[in-house]
Structures are given as structure tokens and as C-alpha cells.
Coordinates of C-alpha atoms and ligand atoms in Angstrom, one line a residue:
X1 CA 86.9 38.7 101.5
X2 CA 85.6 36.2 98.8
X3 CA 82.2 37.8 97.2
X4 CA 80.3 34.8 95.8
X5 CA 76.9 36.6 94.0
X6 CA 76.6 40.1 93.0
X7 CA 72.8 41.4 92.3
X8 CA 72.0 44.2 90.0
X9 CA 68.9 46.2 90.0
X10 CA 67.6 48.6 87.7
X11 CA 65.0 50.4 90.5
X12 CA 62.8 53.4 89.3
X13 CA 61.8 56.5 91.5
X14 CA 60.0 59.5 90.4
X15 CA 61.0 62.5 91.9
X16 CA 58.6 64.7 93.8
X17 CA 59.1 68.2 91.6
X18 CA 61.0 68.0 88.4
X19 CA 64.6 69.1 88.4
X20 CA 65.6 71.0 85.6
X21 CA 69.3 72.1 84.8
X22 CA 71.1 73.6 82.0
X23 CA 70.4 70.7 80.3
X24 CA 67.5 69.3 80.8
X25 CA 64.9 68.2 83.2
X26 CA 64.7 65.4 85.4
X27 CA 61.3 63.6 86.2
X28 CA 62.2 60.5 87.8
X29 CA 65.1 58.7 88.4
X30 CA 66.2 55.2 86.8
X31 CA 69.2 53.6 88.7
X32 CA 71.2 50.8 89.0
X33 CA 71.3 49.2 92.6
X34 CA 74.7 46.6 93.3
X35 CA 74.3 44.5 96.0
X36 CA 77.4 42.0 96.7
X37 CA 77.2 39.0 98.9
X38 CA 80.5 37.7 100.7
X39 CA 80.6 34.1 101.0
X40 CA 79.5 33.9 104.9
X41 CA 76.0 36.0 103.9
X42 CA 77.2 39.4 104.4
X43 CA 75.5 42.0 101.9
X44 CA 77.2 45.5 100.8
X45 CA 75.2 48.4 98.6
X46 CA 75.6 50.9 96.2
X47 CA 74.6 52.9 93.6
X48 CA 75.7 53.8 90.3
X49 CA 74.5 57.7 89.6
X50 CA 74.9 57.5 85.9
X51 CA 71.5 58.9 84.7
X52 CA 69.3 57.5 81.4
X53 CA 70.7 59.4 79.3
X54 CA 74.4 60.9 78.2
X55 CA 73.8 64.4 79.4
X56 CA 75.7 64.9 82.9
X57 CA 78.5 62.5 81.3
X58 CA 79.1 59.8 78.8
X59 CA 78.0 57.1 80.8
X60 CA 74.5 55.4 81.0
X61 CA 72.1 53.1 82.8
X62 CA 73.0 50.8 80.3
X63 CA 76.6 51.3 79.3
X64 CA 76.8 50.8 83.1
X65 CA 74.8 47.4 83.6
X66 CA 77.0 46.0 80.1
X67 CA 80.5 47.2 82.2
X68 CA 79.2 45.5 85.3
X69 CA 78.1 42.5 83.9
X70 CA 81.0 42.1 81.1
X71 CA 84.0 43.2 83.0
X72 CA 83.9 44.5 86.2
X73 CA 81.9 41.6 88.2
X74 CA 83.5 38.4 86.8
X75 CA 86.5 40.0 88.2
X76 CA 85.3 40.7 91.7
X77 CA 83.7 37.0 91.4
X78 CA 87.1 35.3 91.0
X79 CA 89.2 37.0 93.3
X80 CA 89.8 37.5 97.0
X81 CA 89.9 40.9 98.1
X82 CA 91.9 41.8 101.1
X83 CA 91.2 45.6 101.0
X84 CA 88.7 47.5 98.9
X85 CA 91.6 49.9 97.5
X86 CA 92.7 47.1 95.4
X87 CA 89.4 47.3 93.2
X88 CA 91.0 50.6 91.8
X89 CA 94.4 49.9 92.5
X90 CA 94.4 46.5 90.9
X91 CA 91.7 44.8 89.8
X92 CA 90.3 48.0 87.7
X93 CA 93.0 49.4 86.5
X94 CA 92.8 48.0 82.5
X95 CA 89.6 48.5 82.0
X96 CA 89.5 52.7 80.7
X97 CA 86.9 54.9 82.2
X98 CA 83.4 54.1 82.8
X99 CA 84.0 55.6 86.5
X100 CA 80.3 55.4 87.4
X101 CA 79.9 51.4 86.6
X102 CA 83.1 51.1 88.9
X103 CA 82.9 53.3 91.9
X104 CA 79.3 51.6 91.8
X105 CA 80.4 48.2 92.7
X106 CA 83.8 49.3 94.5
X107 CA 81.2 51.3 96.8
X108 CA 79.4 47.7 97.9
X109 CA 82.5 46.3 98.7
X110 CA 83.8 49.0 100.6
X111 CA 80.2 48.6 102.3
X112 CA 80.7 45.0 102.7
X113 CA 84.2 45.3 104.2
X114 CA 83.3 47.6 106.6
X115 CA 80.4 45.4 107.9
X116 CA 83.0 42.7 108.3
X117 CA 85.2 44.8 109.7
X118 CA 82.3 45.7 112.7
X119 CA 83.1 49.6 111.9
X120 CA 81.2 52.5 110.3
X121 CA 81.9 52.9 106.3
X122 CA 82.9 56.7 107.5
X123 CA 85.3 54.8 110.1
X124 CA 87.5 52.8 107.6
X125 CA 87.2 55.6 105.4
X126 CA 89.1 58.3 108.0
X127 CA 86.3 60.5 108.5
X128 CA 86.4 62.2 111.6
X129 CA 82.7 64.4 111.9
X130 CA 80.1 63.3 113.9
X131 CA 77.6 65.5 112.1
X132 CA 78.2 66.9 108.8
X133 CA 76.5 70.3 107.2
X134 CA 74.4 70.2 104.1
X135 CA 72.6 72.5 101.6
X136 CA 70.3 71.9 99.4
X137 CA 70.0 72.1 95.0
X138 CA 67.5 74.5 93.4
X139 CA 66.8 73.4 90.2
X140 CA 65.6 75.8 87.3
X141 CA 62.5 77.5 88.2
X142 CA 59.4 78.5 86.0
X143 CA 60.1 82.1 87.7
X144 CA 62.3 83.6 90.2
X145 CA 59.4 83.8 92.8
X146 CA 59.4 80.3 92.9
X147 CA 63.4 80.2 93.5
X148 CA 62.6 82.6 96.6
X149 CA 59.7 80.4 98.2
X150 CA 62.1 77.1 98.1
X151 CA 64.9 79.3 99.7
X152 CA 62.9 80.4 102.4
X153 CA 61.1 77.2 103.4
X154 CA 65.0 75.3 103.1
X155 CA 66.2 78.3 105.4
X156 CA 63.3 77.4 107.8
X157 CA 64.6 74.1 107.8
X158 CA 68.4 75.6 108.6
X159 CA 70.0 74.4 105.7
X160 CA 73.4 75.7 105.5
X161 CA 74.1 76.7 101.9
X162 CA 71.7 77.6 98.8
X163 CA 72.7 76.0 95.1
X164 CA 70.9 77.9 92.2
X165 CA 71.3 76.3 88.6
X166 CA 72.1 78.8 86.3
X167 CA 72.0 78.9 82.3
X168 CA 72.3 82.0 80.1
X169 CA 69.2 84.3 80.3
X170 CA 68.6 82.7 83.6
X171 CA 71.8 83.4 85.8
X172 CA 72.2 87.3 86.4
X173 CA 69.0 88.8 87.2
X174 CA 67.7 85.9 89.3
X175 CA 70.8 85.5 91.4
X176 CA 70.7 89.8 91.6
X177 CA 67.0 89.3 93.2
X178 CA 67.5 86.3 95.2
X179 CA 70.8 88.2 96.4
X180 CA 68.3 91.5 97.3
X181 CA 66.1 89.4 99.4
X182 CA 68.8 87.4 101.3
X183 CA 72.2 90.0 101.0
X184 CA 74.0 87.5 103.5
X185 CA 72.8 83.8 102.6
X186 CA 75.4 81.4 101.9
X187 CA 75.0 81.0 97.3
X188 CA 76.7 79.4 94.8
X189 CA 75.8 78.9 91.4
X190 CA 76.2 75.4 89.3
X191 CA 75.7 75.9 85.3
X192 CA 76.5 72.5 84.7
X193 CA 78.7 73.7 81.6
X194 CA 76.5 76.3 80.2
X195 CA 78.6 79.2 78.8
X196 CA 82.3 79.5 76.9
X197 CA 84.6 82.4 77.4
X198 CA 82.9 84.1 75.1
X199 CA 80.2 85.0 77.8
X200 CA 82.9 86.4 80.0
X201 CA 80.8 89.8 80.3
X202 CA 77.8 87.8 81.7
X203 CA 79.6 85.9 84.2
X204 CA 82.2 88.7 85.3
X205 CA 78.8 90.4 86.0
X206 CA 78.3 87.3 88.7
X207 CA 81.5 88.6 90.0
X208 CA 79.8 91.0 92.2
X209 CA 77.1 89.3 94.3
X210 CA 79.6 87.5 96.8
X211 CA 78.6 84.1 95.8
X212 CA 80.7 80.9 97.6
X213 CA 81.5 80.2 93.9
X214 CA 80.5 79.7 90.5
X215 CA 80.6 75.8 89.9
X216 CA 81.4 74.2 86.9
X217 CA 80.7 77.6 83.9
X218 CA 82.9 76.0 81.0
X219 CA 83.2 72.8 79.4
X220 CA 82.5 69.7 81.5
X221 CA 85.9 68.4 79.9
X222 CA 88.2 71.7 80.2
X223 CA 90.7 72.8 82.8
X224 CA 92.4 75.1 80.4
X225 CA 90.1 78.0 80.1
X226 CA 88.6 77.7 83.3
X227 CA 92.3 78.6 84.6
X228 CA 91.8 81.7 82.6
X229 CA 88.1 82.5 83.8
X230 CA 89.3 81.9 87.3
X231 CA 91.9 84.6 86.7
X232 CA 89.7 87.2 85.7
X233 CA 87.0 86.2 88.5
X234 CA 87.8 86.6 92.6
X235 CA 84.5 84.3 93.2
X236 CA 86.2 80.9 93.1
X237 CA 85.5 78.2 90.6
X238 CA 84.4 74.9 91.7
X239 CA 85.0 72.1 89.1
X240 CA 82.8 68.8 89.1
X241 CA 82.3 67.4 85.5
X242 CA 85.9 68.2 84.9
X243 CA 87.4 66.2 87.7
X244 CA 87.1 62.4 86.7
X245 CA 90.3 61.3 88.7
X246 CA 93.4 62.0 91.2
X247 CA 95.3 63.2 87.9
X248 CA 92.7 65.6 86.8
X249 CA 92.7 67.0 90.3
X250 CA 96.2 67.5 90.4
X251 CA 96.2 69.5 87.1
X252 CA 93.7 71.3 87.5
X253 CA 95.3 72.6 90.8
X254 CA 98.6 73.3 89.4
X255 CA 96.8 74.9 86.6
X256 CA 94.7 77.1 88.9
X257 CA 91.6 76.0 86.9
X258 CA 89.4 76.3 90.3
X259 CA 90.1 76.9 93.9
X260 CA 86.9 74.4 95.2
X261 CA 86.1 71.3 93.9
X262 CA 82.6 69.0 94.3
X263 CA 83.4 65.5 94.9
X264 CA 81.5 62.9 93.5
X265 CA 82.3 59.4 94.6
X266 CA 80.5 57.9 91.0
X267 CA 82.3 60.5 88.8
X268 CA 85.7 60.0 90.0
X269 CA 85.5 56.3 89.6
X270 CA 84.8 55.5 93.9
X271 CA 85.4 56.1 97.4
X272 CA 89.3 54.8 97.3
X273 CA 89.9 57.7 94.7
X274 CA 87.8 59.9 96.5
X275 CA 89.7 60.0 99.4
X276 CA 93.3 60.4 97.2
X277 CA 91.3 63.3 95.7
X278 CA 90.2 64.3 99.2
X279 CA 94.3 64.1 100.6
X280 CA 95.6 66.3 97.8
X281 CA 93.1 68.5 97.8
X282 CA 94.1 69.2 101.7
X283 CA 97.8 69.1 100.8
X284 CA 96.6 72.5 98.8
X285 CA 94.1 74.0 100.7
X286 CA 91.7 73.2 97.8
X287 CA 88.1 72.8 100.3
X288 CA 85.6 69.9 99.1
X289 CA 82.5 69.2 99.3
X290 CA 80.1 66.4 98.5
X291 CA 77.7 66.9 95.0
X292 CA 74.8 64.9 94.5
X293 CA 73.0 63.0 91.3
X294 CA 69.6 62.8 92.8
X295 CA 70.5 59.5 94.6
X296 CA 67.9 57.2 96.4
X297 CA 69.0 56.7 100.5
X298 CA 71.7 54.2 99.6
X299 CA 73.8 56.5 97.6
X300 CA 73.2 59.0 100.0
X301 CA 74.5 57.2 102.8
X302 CA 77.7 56.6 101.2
X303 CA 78.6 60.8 100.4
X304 CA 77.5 60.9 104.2
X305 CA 80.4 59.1 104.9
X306 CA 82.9 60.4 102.6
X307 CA 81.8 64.1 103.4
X308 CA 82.4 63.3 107.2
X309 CA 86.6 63.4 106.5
X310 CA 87.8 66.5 107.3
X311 CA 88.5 68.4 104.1
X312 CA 84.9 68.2 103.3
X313 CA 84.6 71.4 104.7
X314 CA 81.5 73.2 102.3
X315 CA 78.3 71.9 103.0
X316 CA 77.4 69.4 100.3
X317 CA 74.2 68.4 98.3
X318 CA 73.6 66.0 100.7
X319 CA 69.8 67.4 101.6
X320 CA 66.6 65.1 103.0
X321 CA 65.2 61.7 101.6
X322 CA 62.1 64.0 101.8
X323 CA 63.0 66.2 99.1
X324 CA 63.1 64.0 96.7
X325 CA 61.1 60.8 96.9
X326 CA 57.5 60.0 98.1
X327 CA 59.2 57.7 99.8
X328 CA 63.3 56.3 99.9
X329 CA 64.5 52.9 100.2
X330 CA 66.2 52.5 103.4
X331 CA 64.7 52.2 106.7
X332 CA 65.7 55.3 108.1
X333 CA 65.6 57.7 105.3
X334 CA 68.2 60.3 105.2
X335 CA 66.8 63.5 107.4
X336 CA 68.2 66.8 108.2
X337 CA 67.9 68.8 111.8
X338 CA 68.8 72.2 111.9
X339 CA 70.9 71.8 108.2
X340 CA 72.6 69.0 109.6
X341 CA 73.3 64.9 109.3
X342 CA 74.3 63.1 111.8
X343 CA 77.2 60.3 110.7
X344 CA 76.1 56.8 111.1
X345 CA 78.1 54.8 113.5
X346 CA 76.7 51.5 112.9
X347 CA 78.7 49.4 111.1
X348 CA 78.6 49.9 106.9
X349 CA 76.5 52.4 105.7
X350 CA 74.5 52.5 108.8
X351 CA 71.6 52.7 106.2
X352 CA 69.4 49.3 106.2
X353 CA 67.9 48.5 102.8
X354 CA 64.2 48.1 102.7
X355 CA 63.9 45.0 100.6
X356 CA 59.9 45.3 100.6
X357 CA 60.5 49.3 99.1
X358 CA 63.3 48.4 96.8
X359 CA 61.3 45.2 95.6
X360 CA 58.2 48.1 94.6
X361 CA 60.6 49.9 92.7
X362 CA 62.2 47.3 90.5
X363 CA 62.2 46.8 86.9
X364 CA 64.7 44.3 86.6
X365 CA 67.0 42.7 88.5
X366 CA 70.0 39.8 87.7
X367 CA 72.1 37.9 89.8
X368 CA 75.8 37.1 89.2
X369 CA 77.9 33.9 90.7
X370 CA 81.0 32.8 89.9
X371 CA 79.9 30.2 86.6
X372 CA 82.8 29.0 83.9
X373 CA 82.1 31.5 81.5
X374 CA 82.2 34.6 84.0
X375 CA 86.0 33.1 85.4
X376 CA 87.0 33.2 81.4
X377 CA 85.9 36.7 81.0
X378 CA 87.8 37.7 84.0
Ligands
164_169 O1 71.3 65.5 94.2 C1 71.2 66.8 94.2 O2 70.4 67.4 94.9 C2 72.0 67.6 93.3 C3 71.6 67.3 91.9 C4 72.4 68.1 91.0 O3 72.8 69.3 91.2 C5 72.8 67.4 89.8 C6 72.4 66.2 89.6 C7 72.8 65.5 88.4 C8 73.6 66.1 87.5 C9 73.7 67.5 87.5 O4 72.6 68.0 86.9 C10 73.6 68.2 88.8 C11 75.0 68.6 89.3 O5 75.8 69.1 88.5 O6 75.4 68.4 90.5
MG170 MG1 77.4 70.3 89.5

């Protein structure tokens, strides 16, 4: 497969309602859209997920579009690619880090192949759902009664698992109401980082409300004490800014830092490592499921896919288009029946770009080719 332009737009979408974590609050979301273009036409898209600022993880908008442009697309310019594995395999491999900036363009070309290839991108991925389940994020609220309306109108709408952000001061009592309102609903709690062991009190007191698990308490670079919180807790950890890779997976396991973990195809570098992750994770009856970074339709269709192999088997953060944008930018948008997506079977994402929506919504856009300078940089 010989890619001969890569585009790169930075779109912008504001969000309907604000989306507030443990460390900070969301208003709209800036992005980086890749679109590569084989030599017979053929387009694939992508996402990067890496936010404005350094506050999920250390990568930017910007730090992004400079590893793109710099490193990562000169390479995919000059060579041929025979399989999309080889990005991380081969073609990746010396440049450190900077997962987001790579799984971004990986994702396109896994896209791209698949189009070629005339299957679904879950297909040549080795998903086997037809439909997958989903649940939705709560961000923090400006009071708990607002955290109860948005779980009852998303329960209307049969989603199938309820994700409360937590942050000290805001974790106990809300999850104690919300848990004496709906004793049975399927709740987990993400704190994006927000406590050390010091505040093992406070979260062994989280201990008691049957929650799916308790994602991501500790440092978003520690396995170590998070193998000694998950000793003292029975509600399972799930670990997603910890897991960057295969390796961290595997030590994390053998560590028994966390007994879930939340995939993210941009955070652990792309879909190629996503499915290692996804394989050893099944070797060791770790279950996944498929986070989210607010991503517009095109992002979305890709942790469709992924979620649809088999060990994806939590409902993810995979909710509506409708949830978070006025409006998405793919023709359809992502929608939910009954809590549930069904899994594209056209070929590629199964998601068609709307150029006239994505054309609204950029602020800059640069093309690549293959030109002397980029073939020395590669
Ligand atoms: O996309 C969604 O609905 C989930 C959003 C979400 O929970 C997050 C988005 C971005 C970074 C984090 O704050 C957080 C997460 O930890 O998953
Ligand atoms: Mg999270």
C-alpha cells in the first residue's frame, strides 16, 4: 500500500455541556484529524485524542501535529506498507513515546487497508460482535441532583453501565446517594489520578457500594501502589493512564496492580498494540473495555471496532454523537438503541466523513507528499 499525501486538520467542536474531571473542565474540543491518501485515491481517517493541554497526559495538539509532520509522516510517505502492524512493529519503533501522534496516523492506515482490503476495520481487526454494549461518562456535577437526572434520562435510553468522575470531597457521599436511588445499577468510578495512598480511608470507604470498579485512583504513572490499593480493596481496579503499552500491561498484571483495564487505542500508541493488549489481557482473564477522550464520530468509529473483539467484554464509553456535539462529522453519527451499537460492516470504518461538516469545523489544515526534504527526514 503506497500512501502518497497525508492531510492534517486541526478541527474544533464545542461540546454541548462542559465536562469536568478531577482535573479540569472541558468546553470544547480541539483535535487533530489524519487523513491518508493511497496512491489509487483511496482515503483512511483518524484521530489523535491528545487534548490542548498536558492534563490527561504529556502529549498535546501541538506536540502531536510537530511528531506527525517531523517524524512520523515522512516515513509513512516513503515506504510501502504491506500490513498496518508494521507502522508499530517497524516503521515506529525508534521514535520514543508520543503514543497519541502515532496510533493517530497508524489508525488511517489501518482504515485505509481495510478499505482496500473490501472488509470492515472490525473484520481485519478479529472482532467478532455484531453489536456491542455501551455506557455513558458523567462528568463532575454542580450538585448530586444533577448526577441523578443524567442517570435517569441515560437509563431511559438503556444504557448499560453509569461512569461517575470522582475527586476528593466529591466521591463518597455522591456515589452513597446515587447508590440509594439506584441499589442495582451497573457504577464505576474514574478519578482520573486524584488521590495517593494516603486517602486509603476515603476510598476503602468506596469499598462498600458494589461498584464495577474504581478506575484509575493513584498516579497516572504508578503500577506499584495501585498493587497495594488493589490488595486492600475487593472492588477491582481498572487502570487507563497507567497503561501506555503491551509491557505496561504485562506488569501491571503480574503485579496485580488492577484486575480491569480501559483500553484506549491513542494512549497505548494504536489499534496493532491494542489488540496485543487485548490477547494478553484474555490470556489472564483481565476484561477490557473501550475508554473515551471525547472524540468527534471518526474516533468513535474506530473504538467501535476495537471494542467489537471479544475480550471487550464491559461496556465502554462509547455513548451517542448526540451527547456530545450539536452536530458530528460523519454522515451517520454514532447512535445508541436500547444501550447498544451496532458494528459497521461496510468496509473501513463504516463511518463516511462529512467533508462539508469537517470543512465548518476547521482551523487549519496541511497537506503532506512525498517532497526531497520529507524522504531526508525519513
Ligand atoms: O469520551 C467520553 O465520554 C469519556 C471521557 C472521559 O472520561 C475522559 C476523557 C478525557 C480524559 C479523561 O478526562 C477522561 C477519562 O479518564 O476517560
Ligand atoms: Mg479514565
Amino acid at each position: 500500500m503506497k500512501i502518497k499525501q497525508v492531510i492534517l486538520r486541526h478541527l474544533k467542536l464545542d461540546l454541548l455541556e462542559p465536562f469536568t474531571t478531577s482535573f479540569g473542565t472541558e468546553y470544547d474540543r480541539d483535535f487533530i484529524l489524519v487523513e491518508a491518501i493511497s496512491d489509487d485515491g483511496i482515503s483512511g481517517w483518524a484521530e489523535s485524542v491528545a487534548m490542548l493541554d498536558p492534563l490527561y497526559n504529556e502529549e498535546t495538539l501541538k506536540t502531536n501535529w510537530h511528531i506527525l509532520e517531523d517524524y512520523l509522516i515522512p516515513i509513512i510517505l516513503k515506504n510501502e506498507i504491506k500490513h498496518p502492524d508494521e507502522i508499530s512493529e517497524k516503521y515506529f519503533t525508534h521514535i520514543r513515546g508520543n503514543y497519541m501522534a502515532k496510533a493517530a496516523l497508524e489508525g488511517a492506515v489501518w482504515d485505509l487497508y481495510a478499505k482496500k482490503q473490501g472488509a470492515s476495520l472490525s473484520n481485519v481487526l478479529g472482532g467478532t460482535k455484531k453489536k456491542i454494549e455501551v455506557g455513558v461518562s458523567i462528568g463532575i456535577k454542580d450538585s448530586i441532583d444533577s448526577t441523578l437526572d443524567i442517570i435517569e434520562a441515560r437509563l431511559g435510553e438503556g444504557y448499560k453501565r453509569f461512569k461517575l468522575k470522582i475527586k476528593p470531597g466529591w466521591d463518597v457521599e455522591l456515589i452513597d446517594k446515587v447508590r440509594k436511588v439506584y441499589p442495582e445499577i451497573p457504577l464505576m468510578a474514574d478519578a482520573n489520578s486524584a488521590y495517593t495512598l494516603k486517602d486509603i480511608d476515603r476510598l476503602s470507604a468506596l469499598d462498600d457500594f458494589n461498584l464495577m470498579m474504581i478506575e484509575q485512583p493513584l498516579a497516572y504513572n504508578d503500577i506499584i501502589d495501585h498493587a497495594d490499593l488493589q490488595s486492600r480493596l475487593k472492588t477491582p481496579i481498572c487502570l487507563d493512564e497507567s497503561i501506555h503499552s503491551l509491557e505496561d500491561a504485562r506488569k501491571a498484571i503480574k503485579l496485580g496492580s488492577c484486575k480491569i483495564i480501559n483500553i484506549k487505542i491513542g494512549r497505548v500508541g494504536g489499534l496493532t498494540e491494542s489488540k496485543k493488549i487485548h490477547d494478553l489481557c484474555l490470556e489472564h482473564g483481565i476484561p477490557l473495555w473501550c475508554g473515551g477522550m471525547l472524540e468527534s464520530g471518526i474516533g468513535r468509529a474506530h473504538n467501535i471496532a476495537i471494542t467489537s473483539l471479544p475480550n471487550f467484554t464491559l461496556p465502554g464509553d462509547t455513548a451517542a454523537s448526540s451527547l456530545y456535539w450539536a452536530e458530528d462529522i460523519t454522515d451517520p453519527e454514532v447512535t445508541v438503541e436500547n444501550g447498544m451499537i451496532s458494528v459497521p460492516e461496510l468496509p473501513g470504518i463504516g463511518y463516511e466523513p462529512s467533508m462539508e461538516k469537517i470543512k465548518k469545523y476547521t482551523i487549519h489544515s496541511q497537506t503532506y507528499h512525498l517532497s526531497e526534504n520529507v524522504a531526508r527526514n525519513a
